[in-house]
JSON list of C-alpha atoms in Angstrom, two decimals:
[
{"chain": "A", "resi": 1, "resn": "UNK", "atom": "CA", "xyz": [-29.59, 15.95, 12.03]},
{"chain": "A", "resi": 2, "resn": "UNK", "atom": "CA", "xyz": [-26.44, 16.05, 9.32]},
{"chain": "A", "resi": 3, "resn": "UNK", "atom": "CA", "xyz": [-25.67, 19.48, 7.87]},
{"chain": "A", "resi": 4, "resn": "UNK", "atom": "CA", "xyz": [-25.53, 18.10, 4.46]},
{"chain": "A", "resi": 5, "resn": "UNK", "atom": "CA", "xyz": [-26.41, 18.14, 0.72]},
{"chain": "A", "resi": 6, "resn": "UNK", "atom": "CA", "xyz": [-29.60, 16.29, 0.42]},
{"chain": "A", "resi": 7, "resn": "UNK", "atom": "CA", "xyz": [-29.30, 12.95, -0.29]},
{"chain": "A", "resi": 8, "resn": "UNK", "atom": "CA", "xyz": [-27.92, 11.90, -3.67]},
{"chain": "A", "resi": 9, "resn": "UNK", "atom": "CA", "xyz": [-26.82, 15.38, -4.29]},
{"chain": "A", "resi": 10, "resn": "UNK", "atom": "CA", "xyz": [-22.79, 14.36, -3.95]},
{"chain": "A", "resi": 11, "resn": "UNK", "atom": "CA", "xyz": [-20.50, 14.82, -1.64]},
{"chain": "A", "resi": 12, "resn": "UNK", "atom": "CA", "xyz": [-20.11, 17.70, 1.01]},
{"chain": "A", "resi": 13, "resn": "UNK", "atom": "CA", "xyz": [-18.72, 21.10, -0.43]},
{"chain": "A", "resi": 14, "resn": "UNK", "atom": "CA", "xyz": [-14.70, 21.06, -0.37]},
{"chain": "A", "resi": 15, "resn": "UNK", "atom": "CA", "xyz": [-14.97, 23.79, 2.60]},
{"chain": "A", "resi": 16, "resn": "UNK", "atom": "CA", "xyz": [-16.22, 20.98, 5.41]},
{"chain": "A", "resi": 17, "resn": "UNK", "atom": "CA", "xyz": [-13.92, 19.96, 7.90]},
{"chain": "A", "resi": 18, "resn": "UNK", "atom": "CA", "xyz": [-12.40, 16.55, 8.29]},
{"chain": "A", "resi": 19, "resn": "UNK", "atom": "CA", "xyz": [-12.79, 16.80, 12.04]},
{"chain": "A", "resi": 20, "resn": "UNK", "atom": "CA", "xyz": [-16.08, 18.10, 12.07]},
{"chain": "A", "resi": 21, "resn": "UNK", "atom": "CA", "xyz": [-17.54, 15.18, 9.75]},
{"chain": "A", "resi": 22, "resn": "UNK", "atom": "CA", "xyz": [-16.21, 12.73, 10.94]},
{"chain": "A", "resi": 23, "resn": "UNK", "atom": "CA", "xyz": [-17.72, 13.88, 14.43]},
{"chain": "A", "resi": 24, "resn": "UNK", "atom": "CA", "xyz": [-21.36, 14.06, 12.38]},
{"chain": "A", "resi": 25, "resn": "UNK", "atom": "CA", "xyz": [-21.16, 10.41, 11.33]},
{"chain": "A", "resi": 26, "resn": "UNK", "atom": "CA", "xyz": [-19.83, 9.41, 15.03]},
{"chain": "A", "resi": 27, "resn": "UNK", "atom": "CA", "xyz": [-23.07, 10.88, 16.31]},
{"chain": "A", "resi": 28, "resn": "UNK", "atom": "CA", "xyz": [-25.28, 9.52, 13.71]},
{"chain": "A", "resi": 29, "resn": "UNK", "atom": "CA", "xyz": [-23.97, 5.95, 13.98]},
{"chain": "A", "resi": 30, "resn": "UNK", "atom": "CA", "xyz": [-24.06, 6.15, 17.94]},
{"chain": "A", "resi": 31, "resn": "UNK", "atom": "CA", "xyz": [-27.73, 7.51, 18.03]},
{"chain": "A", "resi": 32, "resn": "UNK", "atom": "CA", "xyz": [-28.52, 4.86, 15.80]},
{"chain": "A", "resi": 33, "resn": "UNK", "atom": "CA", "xyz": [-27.06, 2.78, 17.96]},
{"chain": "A", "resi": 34, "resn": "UNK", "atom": "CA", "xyz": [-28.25, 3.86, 20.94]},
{"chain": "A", "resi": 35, "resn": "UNK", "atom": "CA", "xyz": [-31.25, 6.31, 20.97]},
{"chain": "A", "resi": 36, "resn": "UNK", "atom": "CA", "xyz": [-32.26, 7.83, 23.82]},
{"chain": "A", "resi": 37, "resn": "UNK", "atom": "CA", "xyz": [-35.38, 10.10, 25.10]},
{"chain": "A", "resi": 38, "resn": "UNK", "atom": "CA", "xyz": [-33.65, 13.46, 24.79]},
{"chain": "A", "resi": 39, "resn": "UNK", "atom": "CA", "xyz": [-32.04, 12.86, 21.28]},
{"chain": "A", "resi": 40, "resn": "UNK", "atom": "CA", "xyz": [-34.22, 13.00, 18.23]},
{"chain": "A", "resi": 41, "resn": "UNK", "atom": "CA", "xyz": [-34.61, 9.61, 16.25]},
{"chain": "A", "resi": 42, "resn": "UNK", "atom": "CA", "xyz": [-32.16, 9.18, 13.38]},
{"chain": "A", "resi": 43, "resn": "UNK", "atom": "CA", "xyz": [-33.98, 9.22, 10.30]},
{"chain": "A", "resi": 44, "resn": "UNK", "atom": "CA", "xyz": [-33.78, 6.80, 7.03]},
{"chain": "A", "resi": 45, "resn": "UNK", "atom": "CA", "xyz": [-32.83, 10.19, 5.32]},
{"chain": "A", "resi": 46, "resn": "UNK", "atom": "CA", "xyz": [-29.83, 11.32, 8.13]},
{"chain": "A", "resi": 47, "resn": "UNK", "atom": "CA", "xyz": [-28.87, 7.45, 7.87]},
{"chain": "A", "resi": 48, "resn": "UNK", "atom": "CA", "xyz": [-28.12, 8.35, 3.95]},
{"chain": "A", "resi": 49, "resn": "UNK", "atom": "CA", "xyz": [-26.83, 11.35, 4.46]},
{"chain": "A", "resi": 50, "resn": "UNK", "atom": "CA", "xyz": [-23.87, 9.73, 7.05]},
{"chain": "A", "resi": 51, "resn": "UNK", "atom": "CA", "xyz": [-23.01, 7.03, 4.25]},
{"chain": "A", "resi": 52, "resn": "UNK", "atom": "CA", "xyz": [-22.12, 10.35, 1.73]},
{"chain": "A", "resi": 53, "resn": "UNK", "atom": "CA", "xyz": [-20.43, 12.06, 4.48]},
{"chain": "A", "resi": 54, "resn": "UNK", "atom": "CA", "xyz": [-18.49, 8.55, 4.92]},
{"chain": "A", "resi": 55, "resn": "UNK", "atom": "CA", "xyz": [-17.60, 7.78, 1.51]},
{"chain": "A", "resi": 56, "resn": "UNK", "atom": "CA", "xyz": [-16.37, 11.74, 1.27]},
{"chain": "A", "resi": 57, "resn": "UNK", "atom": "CA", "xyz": [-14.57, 11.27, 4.82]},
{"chain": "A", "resi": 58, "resn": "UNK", "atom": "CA", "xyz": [-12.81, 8.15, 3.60]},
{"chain": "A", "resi": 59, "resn": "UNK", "atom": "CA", "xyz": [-11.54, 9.48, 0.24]},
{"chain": "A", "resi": 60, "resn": "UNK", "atom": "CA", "xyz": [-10.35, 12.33, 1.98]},
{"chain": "A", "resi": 61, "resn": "UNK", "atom": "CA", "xyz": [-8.58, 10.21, 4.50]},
{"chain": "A", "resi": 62, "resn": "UNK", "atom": "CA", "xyz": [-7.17, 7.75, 1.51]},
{"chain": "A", "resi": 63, "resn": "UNK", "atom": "CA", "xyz": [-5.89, 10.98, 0.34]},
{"chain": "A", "resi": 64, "resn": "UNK", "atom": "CA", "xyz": [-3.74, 11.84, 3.26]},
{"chain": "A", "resi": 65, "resn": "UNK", "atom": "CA", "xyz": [-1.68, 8.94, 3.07]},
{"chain": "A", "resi": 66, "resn": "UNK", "atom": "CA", "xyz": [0.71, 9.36, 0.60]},
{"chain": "A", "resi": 67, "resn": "UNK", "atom": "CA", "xyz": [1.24, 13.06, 1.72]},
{"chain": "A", "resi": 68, "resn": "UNK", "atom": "CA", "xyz": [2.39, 11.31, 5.25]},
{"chain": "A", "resi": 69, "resn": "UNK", "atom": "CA", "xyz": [4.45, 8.87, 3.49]},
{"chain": "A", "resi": 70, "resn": "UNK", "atom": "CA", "xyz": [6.18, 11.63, 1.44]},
{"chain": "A", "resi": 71, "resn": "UNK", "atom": "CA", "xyz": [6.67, 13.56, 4.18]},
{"chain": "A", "resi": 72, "resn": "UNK", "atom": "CA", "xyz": [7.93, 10.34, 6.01]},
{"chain": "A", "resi": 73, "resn": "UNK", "atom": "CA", "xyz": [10.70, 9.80, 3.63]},
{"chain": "A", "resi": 74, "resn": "UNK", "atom": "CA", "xyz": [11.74, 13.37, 3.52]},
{"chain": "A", "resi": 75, "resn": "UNK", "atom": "CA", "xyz": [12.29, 13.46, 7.48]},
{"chain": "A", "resi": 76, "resn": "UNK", "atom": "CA", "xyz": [14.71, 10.23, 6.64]},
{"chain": "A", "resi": 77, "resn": "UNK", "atom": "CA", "xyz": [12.16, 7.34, 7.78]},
{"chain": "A", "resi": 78, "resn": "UNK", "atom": "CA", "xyz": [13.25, 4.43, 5.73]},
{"chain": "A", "resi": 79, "resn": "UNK", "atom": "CA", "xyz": [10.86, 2.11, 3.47]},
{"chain": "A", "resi": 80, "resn": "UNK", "atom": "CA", "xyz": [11.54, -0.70, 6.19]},
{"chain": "A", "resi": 81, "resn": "UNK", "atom": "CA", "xyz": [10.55, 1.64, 9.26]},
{"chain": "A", "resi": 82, "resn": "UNK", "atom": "CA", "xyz": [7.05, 2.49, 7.45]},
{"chain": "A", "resi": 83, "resn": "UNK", "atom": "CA", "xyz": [6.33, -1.20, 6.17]},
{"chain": "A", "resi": 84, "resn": "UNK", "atom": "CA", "xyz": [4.79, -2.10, 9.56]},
{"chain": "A", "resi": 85, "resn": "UNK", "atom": "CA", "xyz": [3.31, 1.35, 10.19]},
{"chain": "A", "resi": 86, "resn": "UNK", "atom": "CA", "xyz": [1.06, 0.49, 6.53]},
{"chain": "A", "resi": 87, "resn": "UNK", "atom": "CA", "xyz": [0.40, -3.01, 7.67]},
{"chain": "A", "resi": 88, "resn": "UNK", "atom": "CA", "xyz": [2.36, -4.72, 4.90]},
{"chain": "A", "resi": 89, "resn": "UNK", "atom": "CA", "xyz": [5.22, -6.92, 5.39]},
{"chain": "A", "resi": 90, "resn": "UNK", "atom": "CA", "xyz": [8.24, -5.97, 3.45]},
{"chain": "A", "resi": 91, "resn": "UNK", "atom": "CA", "xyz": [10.20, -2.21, 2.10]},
{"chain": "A", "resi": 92, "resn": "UNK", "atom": "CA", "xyz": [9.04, -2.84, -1.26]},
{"chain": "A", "resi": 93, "resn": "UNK", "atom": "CA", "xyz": [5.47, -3.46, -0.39]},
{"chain": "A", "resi": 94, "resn": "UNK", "atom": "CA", "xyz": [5.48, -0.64, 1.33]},
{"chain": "A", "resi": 95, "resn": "UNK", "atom": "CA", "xyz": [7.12, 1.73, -1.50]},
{"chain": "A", "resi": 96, "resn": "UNK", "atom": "CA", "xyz": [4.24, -0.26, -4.00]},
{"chain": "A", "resi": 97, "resn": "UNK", "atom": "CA", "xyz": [1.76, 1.33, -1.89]},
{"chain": "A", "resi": 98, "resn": "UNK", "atom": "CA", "xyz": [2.56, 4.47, -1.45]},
{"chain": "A", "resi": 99, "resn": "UNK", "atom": "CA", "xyz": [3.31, 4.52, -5.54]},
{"chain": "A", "resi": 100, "resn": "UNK", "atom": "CA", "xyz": [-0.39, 3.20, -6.36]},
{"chain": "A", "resi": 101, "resn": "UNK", "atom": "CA", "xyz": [-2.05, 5.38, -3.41]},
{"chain": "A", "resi": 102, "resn": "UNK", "atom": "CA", "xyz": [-0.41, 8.48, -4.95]},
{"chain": "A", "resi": 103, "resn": "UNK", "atom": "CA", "xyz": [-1.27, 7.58, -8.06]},
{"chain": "A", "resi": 104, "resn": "UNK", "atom": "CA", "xyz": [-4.79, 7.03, -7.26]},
{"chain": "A", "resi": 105, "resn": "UNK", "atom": "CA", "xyz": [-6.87, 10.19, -8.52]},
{"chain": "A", "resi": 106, "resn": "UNK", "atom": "CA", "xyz": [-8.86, 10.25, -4.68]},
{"chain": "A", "resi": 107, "resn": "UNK", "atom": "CA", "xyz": [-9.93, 14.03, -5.57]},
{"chain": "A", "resi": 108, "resn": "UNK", "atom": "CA", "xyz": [-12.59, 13.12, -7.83]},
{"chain": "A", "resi": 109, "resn": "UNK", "atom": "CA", "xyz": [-14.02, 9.76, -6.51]},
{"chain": "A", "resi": 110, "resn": "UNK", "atom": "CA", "xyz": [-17.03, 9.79, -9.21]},
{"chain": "A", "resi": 111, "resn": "UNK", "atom": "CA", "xyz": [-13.63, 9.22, -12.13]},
{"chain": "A", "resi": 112, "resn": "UNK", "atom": "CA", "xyz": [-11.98, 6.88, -10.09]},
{"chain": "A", "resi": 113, "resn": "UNK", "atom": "CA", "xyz": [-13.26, 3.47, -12.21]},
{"chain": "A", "resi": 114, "resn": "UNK", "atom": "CA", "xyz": [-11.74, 3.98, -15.44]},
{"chain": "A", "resi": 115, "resn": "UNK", "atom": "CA", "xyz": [-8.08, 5.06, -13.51]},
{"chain": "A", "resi": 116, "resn": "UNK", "atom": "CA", "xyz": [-8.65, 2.67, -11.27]},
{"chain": "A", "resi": 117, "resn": "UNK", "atom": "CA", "xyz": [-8.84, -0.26, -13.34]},
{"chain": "A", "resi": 118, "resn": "UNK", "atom": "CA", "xyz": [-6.01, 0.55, -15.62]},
{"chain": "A", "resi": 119, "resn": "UNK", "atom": "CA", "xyz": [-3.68, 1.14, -12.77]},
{"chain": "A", "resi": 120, "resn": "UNK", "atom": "CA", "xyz": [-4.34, -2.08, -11.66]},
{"chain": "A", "resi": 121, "resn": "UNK", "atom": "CA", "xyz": [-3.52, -3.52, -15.24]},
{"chain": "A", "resi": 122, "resn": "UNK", "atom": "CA", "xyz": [-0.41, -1.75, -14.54]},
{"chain": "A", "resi": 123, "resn": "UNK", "atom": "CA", "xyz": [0.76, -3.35, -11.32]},
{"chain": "A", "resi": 124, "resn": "UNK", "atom": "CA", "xyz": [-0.10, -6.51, -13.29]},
{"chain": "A", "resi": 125, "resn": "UNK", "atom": "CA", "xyz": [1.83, -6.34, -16.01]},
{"chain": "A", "resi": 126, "resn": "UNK", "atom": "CA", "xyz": [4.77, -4.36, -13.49]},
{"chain": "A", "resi": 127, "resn": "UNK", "atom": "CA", "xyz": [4.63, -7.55, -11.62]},
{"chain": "A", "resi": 128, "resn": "UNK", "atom": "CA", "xyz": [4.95, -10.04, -14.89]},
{"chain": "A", "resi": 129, "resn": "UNK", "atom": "CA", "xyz": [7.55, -7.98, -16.04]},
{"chain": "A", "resi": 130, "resn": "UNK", "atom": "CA", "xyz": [9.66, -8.41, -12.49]},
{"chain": "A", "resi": 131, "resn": "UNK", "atom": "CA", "xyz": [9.12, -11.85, -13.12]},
{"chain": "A", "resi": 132, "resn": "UNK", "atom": "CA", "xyz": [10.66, -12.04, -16.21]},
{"chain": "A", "resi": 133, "resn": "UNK", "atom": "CA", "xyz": [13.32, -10.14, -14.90]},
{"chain": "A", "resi": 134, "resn": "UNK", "atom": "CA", "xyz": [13.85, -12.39, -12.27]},
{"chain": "A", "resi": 135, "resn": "UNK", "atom": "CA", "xyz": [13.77, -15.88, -14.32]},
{"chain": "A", "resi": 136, "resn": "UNK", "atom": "CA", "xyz": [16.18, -13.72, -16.53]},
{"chain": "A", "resi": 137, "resn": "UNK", "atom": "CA", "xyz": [18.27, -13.33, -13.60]},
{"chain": "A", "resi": 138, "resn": "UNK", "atom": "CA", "xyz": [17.95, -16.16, -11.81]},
{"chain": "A", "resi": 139, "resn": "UNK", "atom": "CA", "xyz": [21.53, -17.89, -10.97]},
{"chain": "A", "resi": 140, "resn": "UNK", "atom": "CA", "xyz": [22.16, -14.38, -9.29]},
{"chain": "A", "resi": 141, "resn": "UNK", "atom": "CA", "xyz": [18.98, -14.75, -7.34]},
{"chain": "A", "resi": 142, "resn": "UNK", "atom": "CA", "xyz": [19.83, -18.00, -6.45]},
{"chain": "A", "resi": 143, "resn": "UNK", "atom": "CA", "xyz": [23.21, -17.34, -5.61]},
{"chain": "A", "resi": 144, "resn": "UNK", "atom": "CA", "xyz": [22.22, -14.41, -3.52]},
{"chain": "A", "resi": 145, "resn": "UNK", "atom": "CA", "xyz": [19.51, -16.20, -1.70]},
{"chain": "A", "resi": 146, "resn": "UNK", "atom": "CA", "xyz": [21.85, -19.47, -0.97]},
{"chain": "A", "resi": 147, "resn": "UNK", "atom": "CA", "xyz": [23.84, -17.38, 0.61]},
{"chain": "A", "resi": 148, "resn": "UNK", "atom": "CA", "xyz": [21.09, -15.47, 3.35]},
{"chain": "A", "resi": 149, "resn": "UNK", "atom": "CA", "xyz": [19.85, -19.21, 3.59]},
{"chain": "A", "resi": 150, "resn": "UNK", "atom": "CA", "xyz": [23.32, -20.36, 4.61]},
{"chain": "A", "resi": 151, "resn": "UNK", "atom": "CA", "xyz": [23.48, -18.08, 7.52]},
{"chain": "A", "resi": 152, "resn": "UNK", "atom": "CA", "xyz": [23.76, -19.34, 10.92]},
{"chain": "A", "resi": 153, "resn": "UNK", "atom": "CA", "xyz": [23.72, -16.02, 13.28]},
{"chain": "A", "resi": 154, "resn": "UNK", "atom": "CA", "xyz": [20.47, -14.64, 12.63]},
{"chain": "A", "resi": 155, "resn": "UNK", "atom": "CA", "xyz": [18.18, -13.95, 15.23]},
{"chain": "A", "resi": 156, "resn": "UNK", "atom": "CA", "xyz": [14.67, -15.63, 15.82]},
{"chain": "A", "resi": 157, "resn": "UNK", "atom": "CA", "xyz": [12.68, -13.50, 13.88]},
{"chain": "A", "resi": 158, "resn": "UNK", "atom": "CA", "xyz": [14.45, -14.37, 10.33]},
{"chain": "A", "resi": 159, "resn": "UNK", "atom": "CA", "xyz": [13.19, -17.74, 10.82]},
{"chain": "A", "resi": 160, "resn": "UNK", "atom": "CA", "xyz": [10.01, -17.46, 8.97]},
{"chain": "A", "resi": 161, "resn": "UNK", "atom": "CA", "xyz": [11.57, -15.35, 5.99]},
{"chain": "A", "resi": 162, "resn": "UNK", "atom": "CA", "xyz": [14.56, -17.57, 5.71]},
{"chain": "A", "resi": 163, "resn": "UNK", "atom": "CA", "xyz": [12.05, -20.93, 5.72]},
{"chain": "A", "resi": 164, "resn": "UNK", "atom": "CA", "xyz": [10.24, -19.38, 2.94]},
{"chain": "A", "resi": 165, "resn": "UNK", "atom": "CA", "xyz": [13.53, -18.29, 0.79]},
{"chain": "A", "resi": 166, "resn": "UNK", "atom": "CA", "xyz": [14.73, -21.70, 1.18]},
{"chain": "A", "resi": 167, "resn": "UNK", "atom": "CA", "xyz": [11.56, -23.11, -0.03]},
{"chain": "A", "resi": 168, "resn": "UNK", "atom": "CA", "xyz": [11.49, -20.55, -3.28]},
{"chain": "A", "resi": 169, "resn": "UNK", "atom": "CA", "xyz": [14.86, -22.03, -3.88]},
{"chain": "A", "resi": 170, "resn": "UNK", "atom": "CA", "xyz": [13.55, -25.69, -4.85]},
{"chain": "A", "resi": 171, "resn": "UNK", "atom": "CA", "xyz": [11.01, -23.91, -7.34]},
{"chain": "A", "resi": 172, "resn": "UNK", "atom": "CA", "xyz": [11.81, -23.73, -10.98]},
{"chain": "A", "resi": 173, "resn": "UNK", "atom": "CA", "xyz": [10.34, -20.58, -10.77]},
{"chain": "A", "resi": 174, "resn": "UNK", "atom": "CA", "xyz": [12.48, -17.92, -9.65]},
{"chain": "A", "resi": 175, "resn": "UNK", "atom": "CA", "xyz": [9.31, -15.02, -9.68]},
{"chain": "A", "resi": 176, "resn": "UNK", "atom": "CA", "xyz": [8.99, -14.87, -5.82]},
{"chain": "A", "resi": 177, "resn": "UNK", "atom": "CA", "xyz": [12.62, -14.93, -5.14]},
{"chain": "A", "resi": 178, "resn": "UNK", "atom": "CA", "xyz": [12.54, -11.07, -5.55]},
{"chain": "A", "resi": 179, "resn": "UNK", "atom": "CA", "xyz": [10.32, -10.11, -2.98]},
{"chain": "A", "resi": 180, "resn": "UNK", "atom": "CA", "xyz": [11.46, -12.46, -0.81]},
{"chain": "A", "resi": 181, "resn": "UNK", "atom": "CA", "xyz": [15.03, -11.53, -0.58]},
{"chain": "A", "resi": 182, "resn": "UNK", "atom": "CA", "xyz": [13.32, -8.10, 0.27]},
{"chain": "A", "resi": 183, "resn": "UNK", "atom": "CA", "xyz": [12.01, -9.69, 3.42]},
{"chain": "A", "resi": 184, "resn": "UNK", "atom": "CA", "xyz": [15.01, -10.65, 4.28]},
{"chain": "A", "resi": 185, "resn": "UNK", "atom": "CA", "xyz": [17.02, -7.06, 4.24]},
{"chain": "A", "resi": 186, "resn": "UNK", "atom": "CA", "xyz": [15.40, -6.21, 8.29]},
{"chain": "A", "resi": 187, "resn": "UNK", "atom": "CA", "xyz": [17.80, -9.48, 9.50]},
{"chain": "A", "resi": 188, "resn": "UNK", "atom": "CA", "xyz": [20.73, -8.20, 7.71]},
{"chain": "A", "resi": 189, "resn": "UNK", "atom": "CA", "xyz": [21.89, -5.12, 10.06]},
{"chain": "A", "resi": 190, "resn": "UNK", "atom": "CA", "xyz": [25.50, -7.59, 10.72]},
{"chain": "A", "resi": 191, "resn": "UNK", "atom": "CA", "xyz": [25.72, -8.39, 7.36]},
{"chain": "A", "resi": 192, "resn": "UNK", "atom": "CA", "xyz": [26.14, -5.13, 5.01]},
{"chain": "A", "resi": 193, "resn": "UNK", "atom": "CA", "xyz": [27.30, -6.70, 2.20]},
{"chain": "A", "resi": 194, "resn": "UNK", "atom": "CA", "xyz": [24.41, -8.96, 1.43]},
{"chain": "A", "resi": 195, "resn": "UNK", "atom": "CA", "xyz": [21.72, -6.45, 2.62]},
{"chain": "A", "resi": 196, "resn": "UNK", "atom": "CA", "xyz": [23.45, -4.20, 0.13]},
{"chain": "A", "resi": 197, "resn": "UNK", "atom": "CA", "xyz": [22.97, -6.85, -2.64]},
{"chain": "A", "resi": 198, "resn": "UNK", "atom": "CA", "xyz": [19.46, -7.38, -1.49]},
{"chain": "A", "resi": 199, "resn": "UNK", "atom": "CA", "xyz": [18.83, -3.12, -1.76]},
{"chain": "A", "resi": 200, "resn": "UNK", "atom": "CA", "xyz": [20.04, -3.42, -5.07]},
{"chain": "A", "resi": 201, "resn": "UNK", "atom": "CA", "xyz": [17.19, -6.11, -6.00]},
{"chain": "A", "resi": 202, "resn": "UNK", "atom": "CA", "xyz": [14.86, -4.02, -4.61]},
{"chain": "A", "resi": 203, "resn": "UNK", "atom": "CA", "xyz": [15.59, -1.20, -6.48]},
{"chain": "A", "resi": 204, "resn": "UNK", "atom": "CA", "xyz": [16.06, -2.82, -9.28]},
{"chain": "A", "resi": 205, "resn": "UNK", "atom": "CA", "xyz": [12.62, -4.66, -9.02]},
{"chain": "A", "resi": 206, "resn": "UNK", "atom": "CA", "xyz": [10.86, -1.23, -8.06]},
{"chain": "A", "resi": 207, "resn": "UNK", "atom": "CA", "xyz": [12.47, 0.71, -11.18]},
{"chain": "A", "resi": 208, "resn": "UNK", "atom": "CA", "xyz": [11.24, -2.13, -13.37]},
{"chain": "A", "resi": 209, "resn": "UNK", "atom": "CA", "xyz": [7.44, -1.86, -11.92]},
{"chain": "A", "resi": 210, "resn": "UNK", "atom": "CA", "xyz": [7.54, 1.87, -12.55]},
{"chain": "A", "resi": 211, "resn": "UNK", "atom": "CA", "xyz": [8.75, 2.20, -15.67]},
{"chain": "A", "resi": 212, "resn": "UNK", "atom": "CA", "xyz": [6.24, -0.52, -17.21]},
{"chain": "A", "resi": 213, "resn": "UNK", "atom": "CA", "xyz": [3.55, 2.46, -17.36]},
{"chain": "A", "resi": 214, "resn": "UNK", "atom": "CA", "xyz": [5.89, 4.70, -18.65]},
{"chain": "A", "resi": 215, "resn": "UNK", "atom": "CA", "xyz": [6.49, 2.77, -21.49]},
{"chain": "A", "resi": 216, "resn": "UNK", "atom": "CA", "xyz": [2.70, 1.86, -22.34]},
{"chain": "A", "resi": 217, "resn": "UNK", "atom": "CA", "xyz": [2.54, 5.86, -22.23]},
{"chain": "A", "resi": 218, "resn": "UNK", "atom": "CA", "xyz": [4.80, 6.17, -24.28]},
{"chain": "A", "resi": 219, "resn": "UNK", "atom": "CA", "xyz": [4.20, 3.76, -26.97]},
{"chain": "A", "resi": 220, "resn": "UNK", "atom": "CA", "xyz": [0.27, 4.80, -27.13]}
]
């Protein structure tokens, strides 16, 4: 039923088309789903062959989103417009992803493991080393975040992110005040000077996590 490799052969050749595959696997899985008199039965062999076009379809979909990202930012879409549009909650989450996805070597998904784990060691030790930053830092942080806390005019919606900053501020701990002065930056539009302070952090915070593998490169 699938135009494909046989079975266990690899993925399809690089000339397939995106569109066309995905299609292939639509009308697999549906058969499958629901056969019918005048459609062939799906096969334990087409049922295979779907699950390699799948795995193929999805790495080259992976691959696709840093490309829109990129192309995102270049059109002047800001790291706080796309947050939402990647499902994660905050402008540096959303730059973390797009720096691991196009990082992520999705050309040649039988090498991934090896990359895969040590950029994951990365964002580790990029995240302990923003959190020695920030305990390094943290009567700034504090400082900073008293002062978002302290606000009065914010709208609804800061509730939530201002109930958790407050909360961060009775820790010892000052290693989620970072990213959640990030959070805050969306309720700051009538306040420019504190969202400016709060860019600042999240620059800072997002140089830090990219030079960590810079410097493990360099000192191998």
């Amino acid at each position: 039923m699938l135009d494909t490799p046989a079975t266990g052969a690899g993925p399809p050749p690089p000339d397939r088309d995106l569109a066309e595959v995905a299609a292939a696997i639509t009308a697999t899985a549906r058969t499958a789903q629901r056969p019918t008199a005048d459609r062939p039965p799906v096969t334990g062999a087409d049922l295979l062959d779907a699950l390699v076009l799948l795995r193929w379809a999805q790495t080259e979909l992976a691959g696709l989103e840093p490309v829109l990202i990129a192309a995102a930012r270049a059109a002047g879409v800001s790291w706080q417009a796309l947050a939402p549009a990647l499902g994660v909650a905050s402008r540096q989450a959303a730059e973390r992803r797009y720096l691991r996805s196009a990082a992520a070597p999705t050309d040649q998904p039988d090498a991934t493991r090896d990359d895969r784990v040590q950029a994951e060691r990365d964002r580790r030790a990029g995240d302990r080393a923003v959190a020695q930053w920030a305990n390094d830092n943290t009567a700034d942080l504090r400082r900073l975040a008293g002062q978002i806390t302290a606000l009065t005019d914010l709208d609804d919606a800061a509730t939530a992110d201002l109930a958790q900053l407050h909360q961060a501020l009775g820790d010892t701990d000052a290693t989620a005040l970072p990213d959640l002065l990030t959070a805050t930056h969306q309720h700051l539009p009538d306040h420019p000077d504190l969202a400016a302070q709060v860019e600042t952090i999240t620059d800072r915070t997002n140089q830090i996590r990219r030079q960590h593998p810079r410097r493990r490169e360099e000192t191998a």
